[in-house]
Amino acid sequence: MVKFSKELEAQLIPEWKEAFVNYWQLKKQVKKIKLARKPKPPQQVANNINTSSEFGFSIFDPIRSYFSSARSSSSSTTAEIIKVRRKMMAGSDHEVYQTDLVHLFSEEDEVKAFFEKLDGELNKVNQFYMAKEKEFMQRGDILNKQLDILMDLKRILSENRRRVKSSSNNSSVSGGVFSRSWSSSPRSSDFSESELAGGETPKSEQSETEEVIAALEKNGVSFVNSNTRTKMNNNKPKMALRVDIPATTPTRTITAVTSMLWEDLINNPKKGESGGGGGDHINRKKIQCAEKMIRSAFVELYRGLGLLKTYSSLNMVAFTKILKKFDKVANQQASPSYLREVKKSHFISSDKAVRLMDEVECIFTKHFANNDRKKTMKFLRPQQQKESHMVTFFVGLFTGCFVSLFSVYAILAHLSGIFSPTTGRSYVETVYPVFSVFALLSLHLFMYGCNLFMWKATRINHNFIFEFQPSNSLKYRDSFLICTTFMTSVVGAMVIHLLLRAAGFSPSQVDAIPGVLILIFIALLICPFDILYRPTRYYFLRIMRNIACSPLYKVLLVDIFMADQLTSQIPLLRHMESTTCYFIAGTFKTHRYETCNSGKLYRDLVYLISFLPYYWRAMQCLRRYIEESDVNQLANMGKYVSAMVAAGARLTYAKKENHLWFAIVLVTSAFATIYQLYWDFVKDWGLLNPKSKNKWLRDDLILKNKSIYYMSIGLNVVLRVAWVETVMGFRFRMVESRMLDFFLASLEVIRRGHWNFYRLENEHVSNVGKCKAVKPVTVPFRDADSD
C-alpha cells in the first residue's frame, strides 16, 4: 500500500506545491507528540503501584475500574476536546481559524504547536483558493464579454454579406477599416461600427444595427462623440474598438510593421482631423483568428478550474489523514470537530469553480463545438496517451540489435582496413560525413530522452513550459525508441555498405547507400500519414520553420530551446553541407573529393553555416526585445554575436595559420567563452547567487544533493573550453583528425543535454515562485481608448 505522503507528492500540482498543505511538516509535529507520550520508566511505575497499594485492595476494585474507564471513554467521545474559532484578520476582510484546547493534554505544548501549525496551513489553503477563484472568475467574466462581442461582430458581418448579395448596385463591400499600431501589442486594429456595416446604413436596418451597438456597449465597447476622434454617420457615433491579433506569422509581422511605418509617415499629421486610419479591411479571417484566441482562452480557463478542483480535493484528504494520525497518537477524538470546520471553509464549501466549469462546458459546446459534447470534451479534457509496454520491449530489442550490429561493423572495418592511412581517405571522405550526421542526431535524441526521464522523475512540468499537448507529446520511452531505431538502421546500413564493398560491387553503386538512407529518413519525416509520431514530426517541422524565419514568427520558449540545440550541432550542419555537395555534384560516382573542398562557394558556405544558428538565436532575442523592451534580451543577443565572431576567427585561422590570427582567435574565443559561461550559470541556470542560503547556488533546488550542482558547474566549464584543441597546433592524419572532430562534436551534444536539464529546472522554479500553473492568455477585443 502506497503511503499518502508519496501519493500526495505524485498528484499535487508542481507549480502550486508551496500552497498545498505541508503534510510532511505536520507529520513531524505528530511524531513529536508521539515521542512525548513515551511510557514511564519501570521504576516509576512500581513506585506508583506501591503508593496505591498502601491502603490495601478491595473486591470492588475491578468494578470501579470498569465504570471509571467506561465513564472516561463516554466523556471523551461526547465532549469536544478542541474548539475552532473564526476571526477576522487584522487589516483585512479574510477570516482566519484559531484552535483552542478545551481538554488538558499531558503533552500540551506539543499538541498546541500541532494545532497552531494546522491552523496556519488551513488559513494558507483557504486564502490561496480564494485568490485563485477570484482570478478565474474575473477571467471568466472577461471571456464572456469577449464572446458576446465576437458573436455581435459575426452577426454584423453576416448581415453585411447578406446585404451585398441582395443589392445589385453595390459591386464590392468593405467590412470595416482598420488602423493598426505597434504600441502595446504586436498587431492591433481599430475599427468603427459604421465602417463594419459598410458605410451608409439603410433606414430599415438602423433599428437592428442600433440593437447591436447597444449590445456592444454593454460589453465594454465605448462610443466616442468627439469630433477630433470620430466622425458622425447618420447622427450615429462611430465605435472605437480595437482588435489585437498577435503577429505570430511573417505575414502579420510584416503587415504590422508596414502599417506602423505608414501611420508614422502619412497618418500622424491627419490624426487630429479624423479618427479612422488607413489599412486593410476586417474580414472573416480576422474574426476567425479572434475566435481561435477566445477558444484557446476558454480551454485554458477550464484547465485552471480543473487544477483548482484538484487542489481542493487533495487538501481535504490531507487534512483528514493528518487528523486521523493525531487521533491515533494522542488517543483522542479531535478530528470530527476540526473536520467540521474544514468542510465549512471556503475551499470546500464554495461551488463557484464547479459552476463555472459547467458554464464553460455549455458555452464551448454551443459556440465552438456545434453542440457536439464529445468534441467539447476532446478539447477541454484531452485523453492522456497510455504508456505501452511494447515501447519498452522494442527499446530493448533495438538496443540489442544496435550493439550486435556495431560489433559486426567494428570487426568488418578492422578486417577490410577502411581506417588505414592508405585506404582510409576514400571511406572517410565519402561515408563518414553521412553517418556522422545520423550518429550526432541519435546522440542528441538519446540526451533528450534522458532529459525527459529526469524531468519526469523530478516533477518538472516540461509540457506546460514548452506548451506541449500532453495527449501527443513524446515520453522518454518514445525518445529512446526513436533513437535506438535510428541507430540500428544506420549501423545496419554501414554493415551492408562494407559487405557490398568486400563483395566487389562498383564503388559508385555502393557509395549511393548513404544517400538512399537520407532520402528514406526525409520521406519518413514529411510522411503525411498518421503513423510514426506524426504530431511530433510536424510540430518539429513547424519549430524549424519558425527558427529559419526568425524574427518574423513570434518567439516561444520551445523555439528558443530548439535554436539553442542547433548552436551545439554546427558540426552536424557542416557534415550536411559536405554530404549535399557530395551527392549533388556527383562525387560519389567520380570519387574526386577535391570537387567540393576546392570550390570557393563551398568554402564560403562554411562561414554561413557556422553563423546561421547564432544568427537565428540573435534574431529571436531582437524580436523579444522589440516586444518586451527587456534590455536583458539585447545582452543575450550580444552573447551570440560574440560567438559568431569567435567562430569566424577560428575558421579563418584554420586557413591562415599565423601569429596575428592566433592572437585574434585567443581573444575572441576567450571573451565569448567567459560571456557564455556567465550566461549559463547566472541567467539560464539561476546559480552563482552569493546571497543564496545554498552557497553560490540558488534558494530553491530540485535536486537534494547540492554537490551535483557544483560538479555540473565544473563539467560545463570543461566542455565549454573544448575549442582550445583547435588552436593547439596538433597534427593528425586524415582519419584521426576526423575521429577527433567527431569526438569533440559528441562532447558538445552531451554538454547541451546536460545544460537542458538545469535550464528547464530554473524555468520551473520560476513558475513555482509565481504559482504559474495556467498560461496567461491575450484577448482580441478591447477598448481603443485603453491605450
Short mmCIF file of N, CA, C and O in Angstrom, two decimals, residues 68-134:
data_model
loop_
_atom_site.label_atom_id
_atom_site.label_comp_id
_atom_site.label_asym_id
_atom_site.label_seq_id
_atom_site.Cartn_x
_atom_site.Cartn_y
_atom_site.Cartn_z
N SER A 68 -15.18 3.43 35.76
CA SER A 68 -14.39 4.65 35.52
C SER A 68 -13.87 4.71 34.09
O SER A 68 -13.88 5.77 33.46
N SER A 69 -13.44 3.56 33.54
CA SER A 69 -12.97 3.55 32.16
C SER A 69 -14.11 3.80 31.19
O SER A 69 -13.95 4.52 30.20
N ALA A 70 -15.27 3.24 31.50
CA ALA A 70 -16.43 3.47 30.65
C ALA A 70 -16.84 4.93 30.67
O ALA A 70 -17.19 5.53 29.65
N ARG A 71 -16.80 5.53 31.90
CA ARG A 71 -17.17 6.93 32.03
C ARG A 71 -16.20 7.83 31.27
O ARG A 71 -16.59 8.78 30.61
N SER A 72 -14.91 7.51 31.38
CA SER A 72 -13.90 8.34 30.69
C SER A 72 -14.02 8.22 29.18
O SER A 72 -13.89 9.21 28.45
N SER A 73 -14.31 6.98 28.71
CA SER A 73 -14.44 6.80 27.26
C SER A 73 -15.67 7.50 26.73
O SER A 73 -15.65 8.12 25.66
N SER A 74 -16.79 7.43 27.49
CA SER A 74 -18.01 8.09 27.04
C SER A 74 -17.85 9.60 27.05
O SER A 74 -18.30 10.31 26.15
N SER A 75 -17.15 10.12 28.06
CA SER A 75 -16.95 11.57 28.12
C SER A 75 -16.03 12.04 27.02
O SER A 75 -16.21 13.11 26.45
N SER A 76 -15.04 11.20 26.65
CA SER A 76 -14.10 11.59 25.59
C SER A 76 -14.77 11.60 24.23
O SER A 76 -14.37 12.35 23.34
N THR A 77 -15.80 10.73 24.05
CA THR A 77 -16.48 10.70 22.76
C THR A 77 -17.54 11.76 22.64
O THR A 77 -17.85 12.21 21.54
N THR A 78 -18.12 12.19 23.74
CA THR A 78 -19.20 13.17 23.67
C THR A 78 -18.68 14.60 23.80
O THR A 78 -19.13 15.48 23.10
N ALA A 79 -17.70 14.81 24.67
CA ALA A 79 -17.22 16.18 24.91
C ALA A 79 -16.17 16.55 23.86
O ALA A 79 -15.38 15.72 23.44
N GLU A 80 -16.20 17.81 23.42
CA GLU A 80 -15.22 18.30 22.48
C GLU A 80 -13.95 18.66 23.23
O GLU A 80 -13.99 19.33 24.26
N ILE A 81 -12.82 18.21 22.68
CA ILE A 81 -11.54 18.48 23.34
C ILE A 81 -10.85 19.69 22.74
O ILE A 81 -9.87 20.17 23.27
N ILE A 82 -11.35 20.16 21.57
CA ILE A 82 -10.83 21.39 20.96
C ILE A 82 -11.99 22.28 20.53
O ILE A 82 -13.12 21.80 20.37
N LYS A 83 -11.71 23.53 20.35
CA LYS A 83 -12.70 24.48 19.88
C LYS A 83 -12.05 25.34 18.81
O LYS A 83 -11.06 26.03 19.07
N VAL A 84 -12.63 25.29 17.61
CA VAL A 84 -12.08 26.03 16.48
C VAL A 84 -12.90 27.31 16.31
O VAL A 84 -14.12 27.27 16.14
N ARG A 85 -12.23 28.44 16.38
CA ARG A 85 -12.90 29.73 16.27
C ARG A 85 -12.46 30.43 14.98
O ARG A 85 -11.35 30.27 14.51
N ARG A 86 -13.37 31.23 14.45
CA ARG A 86 -13.08 32.07 13.29
C ARG A 86 -12.99 33.52 13.75
O ARG A 86 -13.79 33.96 14.56
N LYS A 87 -12.05 34.23 13.18
CA LYS A 87 -11.95 35.65 13.49
C LYS A 87 -11.39 36.37 12.26
O LYS A 87 -10.76 35.76 11.39
N MET A 88 -11.65 37.66 12.18
CA MET A 88 -11.22 38.45 11.04
C MET A 88 -9.75 38.83 11.20
O MET A 88 -9.30 39.18 12.29
N MET A 89 -9.03 38.71 10.12
CA MET A 89 -7.61 39.08 10.14
C MET A 89 -7.47 40.59 10.26
O MET A 89 -8.23 41.35 9.65
N ALA A 90 -6.51 41.01 11.05
CA ALA A 90 -6.29 42.45 11.27
C ALA A 90 -5.89 43.12 9.96
O ALA A 90 -4.98 42.68 9.26
N GLY A 91 -6.62 44.19 9.62
CA GLY A 91 -6.33 44.94 8.41
C GLY A 91 -6.77 44.27 7.13
O GLY A 91 -6.31 44.62 6.05
N SER A 92 -7.64 43.25 7.23
CA SER A 92 -8.10 42.54 6.06
C SER A 92 -9.50 42.01 6.31
O SER A 92 -9.97 41.96 7.45
N ASP A 93 -10.17 41.63 5.24
CA ASP A 93 -11.52 41.09 5.37
C ASP A 93 -11.53 39.56 5.29
O ASP A 93 -12.58 38.96 5.13
N HIS A 94 -10.35 38.95 5.40
CA HIS A 94 -10.27 37.49 5.34
C HIS A 94 -10.46 36.89 6.73
O HIS A 94 -9.99 37.43 7.73
N GLU A 95 -11.15 35.75 6.76
CA GLU A 95 -11.31 35.01 8.01
C GLU A 95 -10.11 34.10 8.23
O GLU A 95 -9.58 33.53 7.28
N VAL A 96 -9.72 33.98 9.48
CA VAL A 96 -8.66 33.04 9.85
C VAL A 96 -9.18 32.12 10.94
O VAL A 96 -10.12 32.47 11.67
N TYR A 97 -8.59 30.96 11.03
CA TYR A 97 -9.01 29.95 12.01
C TYR A 97 -7.99 29.88 13.15
O TYR A 97 -6.78 29.97 12.92
N GLN A 98 -8.52 29.70 14.36
CA GLN A 98 -7.67 29.57 15.54
C GLN A 98 -8.27 28.51 16.45
O GLN A 98 -9.47 28.54 16.76
N THR A 99 -7.46 27.56 16.87
CA THR A 99 -7.92 26.44 17.68
C THR A 99 -7.48 26.61 19.13
O THR A 99 -6.31 26.90 19.39
N ASP A 100 -8.45 26.44 20.03
CA ASP A 100 -8.17 26.47 21.47
C ASP A 100 -8.35 25.07 22.04
O ASP A 100 -9.24 24.32 21.62
N LEU A 101 -7.49 24.72 23.00
CA LEU A 101 -7.57 23.40 23.63
C LEU A 101 -8.53 23.48 24.82
O LEU A 101 -8.31 24.22 25.76
N VAL A 102 -9.61 22.71 24.74
CA VAL A 102 -10.58 22.64 25.84
C VAL A 102 -10.16 21.58 26.84
O VAL A 102 -10.26 21.76 28.06
N HIS A 103 -9.67 20.47 26.34
CA HIS A 103 -9.24 19.35 27.16
C HIS A 103 -7.75 19.47 27.47
O HIS A 103 -6.95 19.89 26.61
N LEU A 104 -7.35 19.16 28.67
CA LEU A 104 -5.93 19.22 29.07
C LEU A 104 -5.21 17.98 28.56
O LEU A 104 -5.67 16.86 28.77
N PHE A 105 -4.11 18.20 27.90
CA PHE A 105 -3.28 17.11 27.39
C PHE A 105 -2.01 17.02 28.24
O PHE A 105 -1.50 18.02 28.75
N SER A 106 -1.53 15.80 28.35
CA SER A 106 -0.26 15.62 29.07
C SER A 106 0.89 16.22 28.26
O SER A 106 1.91 16.61 28.82
N GLU A 107 0.72 16.26 26.95
CA GLU A 107 1.74 16.86 26.08
C GLU A 107 1.17 18.17 25.52
O GLU A 107 1.05 18.35 24.30
N GLU A 108 0.80 19.08 26.39
CA GLU A 108 0.06 20.26 25.96
C GLU A 108 0.87 21.14 25.01
O GLU A 108 0.33 21.66 24.04
N ASP A 109 2.16 21.31 25.24
CA ASP A 109 2.98 22.17 24.39
C ASP A 109 3.04 21.62 22.97
O ASP A 109 2.89 22.36 21.99
N GLU A 110 3.27 20.30 22.85
CA GLU A 110 3.36 19.69 21.53
C GLU A 110 2.03 19.73 20.79
O GLU A 110 1.97 20.03 19.59
N VAL A 111 0.94 19.48 21.52
CA VAL A 111 -0.38 19.50 20.90
C VAL A 111 -0.74 20.91 20.45
O VAL A 111 -1.28 21.13 19.37
N LYS A 112 -0.42 21.88 21.29
CA LYS A 112 -0.70 23.28 20.95
C LYS A 112 0.09 23.69 19.71
O LYS A 112 -0.43 24.37 18.81
N ALA A 113 1.35 23.28 19.63
CA ALA A 113 2.17 23.60 18.45
C ALA A 113 1.60 22.94 17.20
O ALA A 113 1.61 23.53 16.11
N PHE A 114 1.08 21.70 17.36
CA PHE A 114 0.49 21.00 16.22
C PHE A 114 -0.71 21.76 15.68
O PHE A 114 -0.84 21.98 14.46
N PHE A 115 -1.62 22.17 16.56
CA PHE A 115 -2.83 22.85 16.10
C PHE A 115 -2.53 24.26 15.59
O PHE A 115 -3.22 24.76 14.69
N GLU A 116 -1.52 24.91 16.11
CA GLU A 116 -1.12 26.20 15.55
C GLU A 116 -0.62 26.03 14.11
O GLU A 116 -0.96 26.82 13.22
N LYS A 117 0.17 24.99 13.91
CA LYS A 117 0.65 24.71 12.56
C LYS A 117 -0.51 24.31 11.64
O LYS A 117 -0.57 24.74 10.48
N LEU A 118 -1.44 23.52 12.15
CA LEU A 118 -2.59 23.09 11.36
C LEU A 118 -3.47 24.28 10.99
O LEU A 118 -3.95 24.38 9.85
N ASP A 119 -3.68 25.19 11.93
CA ASP A 119 -4.46 26.40 11.64
C ASP A 119 -3.77 27.24 10.56
O ASP A 119 -4.43 27.77 9.66
N GLY A 120 -2.46 27.35 10.66
CA GLY A 120 -1.72 28.11 9.65
C GLY A 120 -1.87 27.51 8.26
O GLY A 120 -2.04 28.23 7.28
N GLU A 121 -1.81 26.17 8.19
CA GLU A 121 -1.98 25.51 6.89
C GLU A 121 -3.40 25.70 6.35
O GLU A 121 -3.59 25.92 5.15
N LEU A 122 -4.40 25.62 7.22
CA LEU A 122 -5.78 25.81 6.78
C LEU A 122 -5.99 27.23 6.27
O LEU A 122 -6.64 27.44 5.24
N ASN A 123 -5.45 28.21 6.98
CA ASN A 123 -5.59 29.60 6.53
C ASN A 123 -4.87 29.82 5.20
O ASN A 123 -5.37 30.52 4.32
N LYS A 124 -3.69 29.20 5.05
CA LYS A 124 -2.94 29.34 3.80
C LYS A 124 -3.71 28.77 2.63
O LYS A 124 -3.84 29.40 1.56
N VAL A 125 -4.25 27.56 2.80
CA VAL A 125 -5.01 26.91 1.73
C VAL A 125 -6.24 27.72 1.38
O VAL A 125 -6.58 27.93 0.21
N ASN A 126 -6.93 28.20 2.41
CA ASN A 126 -8.16 28.95 2.19
C ASN A 126 -7.89 30.23 1.41
O ASN A 126 -8.60 30.56 0.45
N GLN A 127 -6.87 30.97 1.81
CA GLN A 127 -6.59 32.25 1.16
C GLN A 127 -6.09 32.05 -0.27
O GLN A 127 -6.46 32.81 -1.17
N PHE A 128 -5.27 31.03 -0.49
CA PHE A 128 -4.81 30.75 -1.85
C PHE A 128 -5.98 30.37 -2.75
O PHE A 128 -6.08 30.82 -3.90
N TYR A 129 -6.88 29.54 -2.23
CA TYR A 129 -8.03 29.11 -3.02
C TYR A 129 -8.90 30.32 -3.38
O TYR A 129 -9.35 30.46 -4.52
N MET A 130 -9.14 31.20 -2.41
CA MET A 130 -9.98 32.37 -2.69
C MET A 130 -9.33 33.28 -3.72
O MET A 130 -10.01 33.83 -4.59
N ALA A 131 -8.01 33.44 -3.64
CA ALA A 131 -7.31 34.30 -4.61
C ALA A 131 -7.41 33.72 -6.02
O ALA A 131 -7.70 34.44 -6.99
N LYS A 132 -7.17 32.42 -6.15
CA LYS A 132 -7.24 31.78 -7.47
C LYS A 132 -8.67 31.75 -7.99
O LYS A 132 -8.91 31.94 -9.18
N GLU A 133 -9.63 31.51 -7.10
CA GLU A 133 -11.03 31.51 -7.51
C GLU A 133 -11.44 32.87 -8.04
O GLU A 133 -12.11 32.99 -9.07
N LYS A 134 -11.02 33.92 -7.34
CA LYS A 134 -11.32 35.28 -7.79
C LYS A 134 -10.68 35.56 -9.14
O LYS A 134 -11.31 36.17 -10.04
#
